[in-house]
């Protein structure tokens, strides 16, 4: 999966708020170490938008099998009340992780070494956007409460943008198959070409 995404870095951002993203660094160190040198905050990808002036975007990737909703040990749905489901600790943890990484990178990117290196590439950090790729909407399809809980939460969170693997796949498939997609030149693509 990692090598596929690195070879196809356009998949991260093309169509996500209409930015085309390029990978600046995979497995970046966003900083955050304490005085003992411990506590470094690492992420999956530091990317940047395209344009004359570029802006950094952080991308965190979980797995297609990461749960979006919480279940009891017997596999039953754990509902809160009034049809609201409990979001999984993995989804909430991923969101918290990228939010903290965005906050830390916002500060650390202003360090002279980071700022100089990025400015040479005309790349800047201003309240960096985060993208979290996690789970699969197949998990939600059998229950309207799960659908409503996940989508209401996702639509009302400011940062990061949350996208599931199946949504990313469908977006990528459309882009690649589109006759009008100038940034990508490729032969026919089929479902077996994607590792998720």
mmCIF file of C-alpha atoms in Angstrom:
data_model
loop_
_atom_site.group_PDB
_atom_site.id
_atom_site.type_symbol
_atom_site.label_atom_id
_atom_site.label_comp_id
_atom_site.label_asym_id
_atom_site.label_seq_id
_atom_site.Cartn_x
_atom_site.Cartn_y
_atom_site.Cartn_z
ATOM 1 C CA UNK A 1 0.000 0.000 0.000
ATOM 2 C CA UNK A 2 2.775 2.452 0.934
ATOM 3 C CA UNK A 3 4.674 1.887 -2.336
ATOM 4 C CA UNK A 4 1.442 2.186 -4.353
ATOM 5 C CA UNK A 5 0.598 5.520 -2.721
ATOM 6 C CA UNK A 6 4.142 6.832 -3.177
ATOM 7 C CA UNK A 7 4.081 5.956 -6.894
ATOM 8 C CA UNK A 8 0.665 7.582 -7.218
ATOM 9 C CA UNK A 9 0.959 10.584 -4.912
ATOM 10 C CA UNK A 10 -1.709 12.424 -6.955
ATOM 11 C CA UNK A 11 -4.272 10.174 -5.276
ATOM 12 C CA UNK A 12 -3.945 12.059 -1.961
ATOM 13 C CA UNK A 13 -5.217 15.374 -3.048
ATOM 14 C CA UNK A 14 -6.603 15.436 -6.542
ATOM 15 C CA UNK A 15 -10.208 16.419 -6.033
ATOM 16 C CA UNK A 16 -9.823 16.981 -2.280
ATOM 17 C CA UNK A 17 -10.877 20.639 -2.192
ATOM 18 C CA UNK A 18 -9.553 20.804 -5.758
ATOM 19 C CA UNK A 19 -5.906 20.736 -4.770
ATOM 20 C CA UNK A 20 -3.342 18.576 -6.487
ATOM 21 C CA UNK A 21 -0.866 17.401 -3.848
ATOM 22 C CA UNK A 22 2.741 16.302 -4.198
ATOM 23 C CA UNK A 23 4.670 14.390 -1.548
ATOM 24 C CA UNK A 24 7.420 16.456 0.078
ATOM 25 C CA UNK A 25 8.468 13.769 2.586
ATOM 26 C CA UNK A 26 7.201 10.352 3.611
ATOM 27 C CA UNK A 27 7.406 9.476 7.315
ATOM 28 C CA UNK A 28 8.120 13.129 8.250
ATOM 29 C CA UNK A 29 9.157 14.211 11.723
ATOM 30 C CA UNK A 30 6.895 17.106 12.673
ATOM 31 C CA UNK A 31 8.841 17.895 15.863
ATOM 32 C CA UNK A 32 7.398 18.101 19.335
ATOM 33 C CA UNK A 33 10.384 16.687 21.236
ATOM 34 C CA UNK A 34 10.765 17.656 24.858
ATOM 35 C CA UNK A 35 14.015 18.779 26.482
ATOM 36 C CA UNK A 36 15.200 15.152 26.815
ATOM 37 C CA UNK A 37 14.822 14.616 23.056
ATOM 38 C CA UNK A 38 11.825 12.299 23.451
ATOM 39 C CA UNK A 39 8.284 12.633 22.153
ATOM 40 C CA UNK A 40 8.862 13.219 18.451
ATOM 41 C CA UNK A 41 5.638 13.393 16.438
ATOM 42 C CA UNK A 42 5.827 11.490 13.184
ATOM 43 C CA UNK A 43 3.285 11.230 10.401
ATOM 44 C CA UNK A 44 2.776 9.328 7.177
ATOM 45 C CA UNK A 45 3.204 12.089 4.590
ATOM 46 C CA UNK A 46 4.030 15.761 4.378
ATOM 47 C CA UNK A 47 2.586 16.979 1.088
ATOM 48 C CA UNK A 48 2.139 20.333 -0.568
ATOM 49 C CA UNK A 49 -0.363 21.916 -2.887
ATOM 50 C CA UNK A 50 0.580 22.844 -6.435
ATOM 51 C CA UNK A 51 0.702 26.396 -7.723
ATOM 52 C CA UNK A 52 3.137 29.269 -7.824
ATOM 53 C CA UNK A 53 2.896 29.451 -4.030
ATOM 54 C CA UNK A 54 2.506 26.096 -2.311
ATOM 55 C CA UNK A 55 1.125 25.177 1.123
ATOM 56 C CA UNK A 56 1.871 22.133 3.247
ATOM 57 C CA UNK A 57 -0.806 19.480 3.887
ATOM 58 C CA UNK A 58 -0.404 16.548 6.305
ATOM 59 C CA UNK A 59 -1.718 13.126 5.301
ATOM 60 C CA UNK A 60 -2.275 10.293 7.790
ATOM 61 C CA UNK A 61 -3.183 6.821 6.531
ATOM 62 C CA UNK A 62 -4.698 4.037 8.602
ATOM 63 C CA UNK A 63 -5.984 0.805 6.996
ATOM 64 C CA UNK A 64 -9.110 -0.089 5.007
ATOM 65 C CA UNK A 65 -10.106 -2.421 7.856
ATOM 66 C CA UNK A 66 -9.877 0.225 10.585
ATOM 67 C CA UNK A 67 -13.223 0.374 12.385
ATOM 68 C CA UNK A 68 -15.212 3.577 12.147
ATOM 69 C CA UNK A 69 -17.861 2.607 14.741
ATOM 70 C CA UNK A 70 -17.595 0.933 18.183
ATOM 71 C CA UNK A 71 -19.002 -2.563 18.761
ATOM 72 C CA UNK A 72 -19.543 -4.701 21.856
ATOM 73 C CA UNK A 73 -17.414 -7.813 22.349
ATOM 74 C CA UNK A 74 -20.163 -9.969 20.843
ATOM 75 C CA UNK A 75 -20.075 -7.903 17.637
ATOM 76 C CA UNK A 76 -23.300 -6.028 18.403
ATOM 77 C CA UNK A 77 -23.464 -2.332 17.654
ATOM 78 C CA UNK A 78 -22.809 -0.201 20.727
ATOM 79 C CA UNK A 79 -25.322 2.639 20.506
ATOM 80 C CA UNK A 80 -25.355 5.697 22.690
ATOM 81 C CA UNK A 81 -28.933 7.046 22.590
ATOM 82 C CA UNK A 82 -31.444 8.426 20.130
ATOM 83 C CA UNK A 83 -29.930 6.376 17.315
ATOM 84 C CA UNK A 84 -26.449 7.819 17.778
ATOM 85 C CA UNK A 85 -23.625 5.302 17.482
ATOM 86 C CA UNK A 86 -20.292 5.583 19.224
ATOM 87 C CA UNK A 87 -17.401 6.401 16.935
ATOM 88 C CA UNK A 88 -14.446 4.029 17.248
ATOM 89 C CA UNK A 89 -11.367 4.871 19.290
ATOM 90 C CA UNK A 90 -9.329 4.256 16.127
ATOM 91 C CA UNK A 91 -11.163 6.943 14.173
ATOM 92 C CA UNK A 92 -11.054 9.417 17.069
ATOM 93 C CA UNK A 93 -7.405 8.576 17.719
ATOM 94 C CA UNK A 94 -6.498 9.152 14.066
ATOM 95 C CA UNK A 95 -8.269 12.503 14.089
ATOM 96 C CA UNK A 96 -6.536 13.573 17.309
ATOM 97 C CA UNK A 97 -3.162 12.434 15.967
ATOM 98 C CA UNK A 98 -3.358 14.481 12.790
ATOM 99 C CA UNK A 99 -4.808 17.521 14.589
ATOM 100 C CA UNK A 100 -1.877 17.520 17.037
ATOM 101 C CA UNK A 101 0.589 16.945 14.173
ATOM 102 C CA UNK A 102 -0.919 19.912 12.296
ATOM 103 C CA UNK A 103 -0.595 22.088 15.399
ATOM 104 C CA UNK A 104 3.003 21.004 16.036
ATOM 105 C CA UNK A 105 4.001 21.388 12.381
ATOM 106 C CA UNK A 106 2.467 24.870 12.320
ATOM 107 C CA UNK A 107 4.976 25.834 15.020
ATOM 108 C CA UNK A 108 7.984 23.721 13.975
ATOM 109 C CA UNK A 109 7.748 24.722 10.302
ATOM 110 C CA UNK A 110 8.696 28.246 11.352
ATOM 111 C CA UNK A 111 12.049 26.978 12.674
ATOM 112 C CA UNK A 112 14.799 28.605 10.598
ATOM 113 C CA UNK A 113 16.053 25.336 9.036
ATOM 114 C CA UNK A 114 12.571 24.125 8.086
ATOM 115 C CA UNK A 115 11.393 27.532 6.893
ATOM 116 C CA UNK A 116 14.489 28.156 4.748
ATOM 117 C CA UNK A 117 14.300 24.731 3.123
ATOM 118 C CA UNK A 118 10.585 25.064 2.344
ATOM 119 C CA UNK A 119 10.796 28.674 1.182
ATOM 120 C CA UNK A 120 13.412 27.654 -1.396
ATOM 121 C CA UNK A 121 10.628 25.516 -2.873
ATOM 122 C CA UNK A 122 8.145 28.407 -2.475
ATOM 123 C CA UNK A 123 6.277 26.279 0.086
ATOM 124 C CA UNK A 124 4.692 27.713 3.212
ATOM 125 C CA UNK A 125 2.782 26.493 6.254
ATOM 126 C CA UNK A 126 -0.315 28.429 7.282
ATOM 127 C CA UNK A 127 -2.698 26.495 9.553
ATOM 128 C CA UNK A 128 -1.900 23.251 7.715
ATOM 129 C CA UNK A 129 -4.735 21.114 6.452
ATOM 130 C CA UNK A 130 -4.874 17.463 7.438
ATOM 131 C CA UNK A 131 -6.260 14.527 5.466
ATOM 132 C CA UNK A 132 -7.093 11.266 7.217
ATOM 133 C CA UNK A 133 -7.592 8.159 5.065
ATOM 134 C CA UNK A 134 -9.284 5.479 7.154
ATOM 135 C CA UNK A 135 -11.705 2.559 7.037
ATOM 136 C CA UNK A 136 -14.355 1.653 4.495
ATOM 137 C CA UNK A 137 -17.985 2.769 4.152
ATOM 138 C CA UNK A 138 -18.923 -0.881 3.615
ATOM 139 C CA UNK A 139 -18.950 -1.046 7.419
ATOM 140 C CA UNK A 140 -21.845 1.439 7.504
ATOM 141 C CA UNK A 141 -24.107 0.089 4.801
ATOM 142 C CA UNK A 142 -26.341 -2.168 6.888
ATOM 143 C CA UNK A 143 -27.447 0.418 9.437
ATOM 144 C CA UNK A 144 -28.826 3.940 8.953
ATOM 145 C CA UNK A 145 -27.725 4.995 12.457
ATOM 146 C CA UNK A 146 -24.114 4.180 11.581
ATOM 147 C CA UNK A 147 -24.383 6.103 8.312
ATOM 148 C CA UNK A 148 -25.894 9.150 10.019
ATOM 149 C CA UNK A 149 -23.449 9.154 12.936
ATOM 150 C CA UNK A 150 -20.351 8.923 10.745
ATOM 151 C CA UNK A 151 -21.449 11.417 8.107
ATOM 152 C CA UNK A 152 -22.812 13.999 10.563
ATOM 153 C CA UNK A 153 -19.521 13.892 12.446
ATOM 154 C CA UNK A 154 -17.395 14.058 9.316
ATOM 155 C CA UNK A 155 -19.321 16.975 7.814
ATOM 156 C CA UNK A 156 -19.042 19.003 11.002
ATOM 157 C CA UNK A 157 -15.340 18.589 11.683
ATOM 158 C CA UNK A 158 -13.111 21.386 10.377
ATOM 159 C CA UNK A 159 -9.765 19.603 10.208
ATOM 160 C CA UNK A 160 -8.823 16.957 9.100
ATOM 161 C CA UNK A 161 -10.741 16.021 5.998
ATOM 162 C CA UNK A 162 -11.788 12.377 6.495
ATOM 163 C CA UNK A 163 -11.989 10.053 3.508
ATOM 164 C CA UNK A 164 -12.434 6.291 3.456
ATOM 165 C CA UNK A 165 -10.428 3.921 1.276
ATOM 166 C CA UNK A 166 -13.394 2.981 -0.911
ATOM 167 C CA UNK A 167 -14.147 6.668 -1.517
ATOM 168 C CA UNK A 168 -10.499 7.309 -2.371
ATOM 169 C CA UNK A 169 -10.551 4.330 -4.711
ATOM 170 C CA UNK A 170 -13.694 5.498 -6.517
ATOM 171 C CA UNK A 171 -12.263 8.994 -6.879
ATOM 172 C CA UNK A 172 -8.984 7.658 -8.246
ATOM 173 C CA UNK A 173 -10.776 5.318 -10.643
ATOM 174 C CA UNK A 174 -12.885 8.178 -11.995
ATOM 175 C CA UNK A 175 -9.856 10.442 -12.447
ATOM 176 C CA UNK A 176 -7.820 7.782 -14.228
ATOM 177 C CA UNK A 177 -10.673 6.722 -16.513
ATOM 178 C CA UNK A 178 -11.732 10.270 -17.311
ATOM 179 C CA UNK A 179 -10.829 11.302 -20.833
ATOM 180 C CA UNK A 180 -10.437 14.880 -19.662
ATOM 181 C CA UNK A 181 -7.920 14.261 -16.867
ATOM 182 C CA UNK A 182 -4.828 16.060 -18.133
ATOM 183 C CA UNK A 183 -2.505 15.467 -15.129
ATOM 184 C CA UNK A 184 -2.620 11.682 -15.532
ATOM 185 C CA UNK A 185 -1.749 9.660 -18.572
ATOM 186 C CA UNK A 186 -2.434 5.964 -18.147
ATOM 187 C CA UNK A 187 -3.851 2.916 -19.879
ATOM 188 C CA UNK A 188 -7.130 1.319 -18.885
ATOM 189 C CA UNK A 189 -7.393 0.657 -15.170
ATOM 190 C CA UNK A 190 -9.292 -2.070 -13.381
ATOM 191 C CA UNK A 191 -10.154 -2.924 -9.800
ATOM 192 C CA UNK A 192 -7.110 -5.223 -9.438
ATOM 193 C CA UNK A 193 -4.733 -2.278 -9.878
ATOM 194 C CA UNK A 194 -5.458 -0.924 -6.380
ATOM 195 C CA UNK A 195 -4.148 -2.597 -3.197
ATOM 196 C CA UNK A 196 -7.213 -1.610 -1.145
#
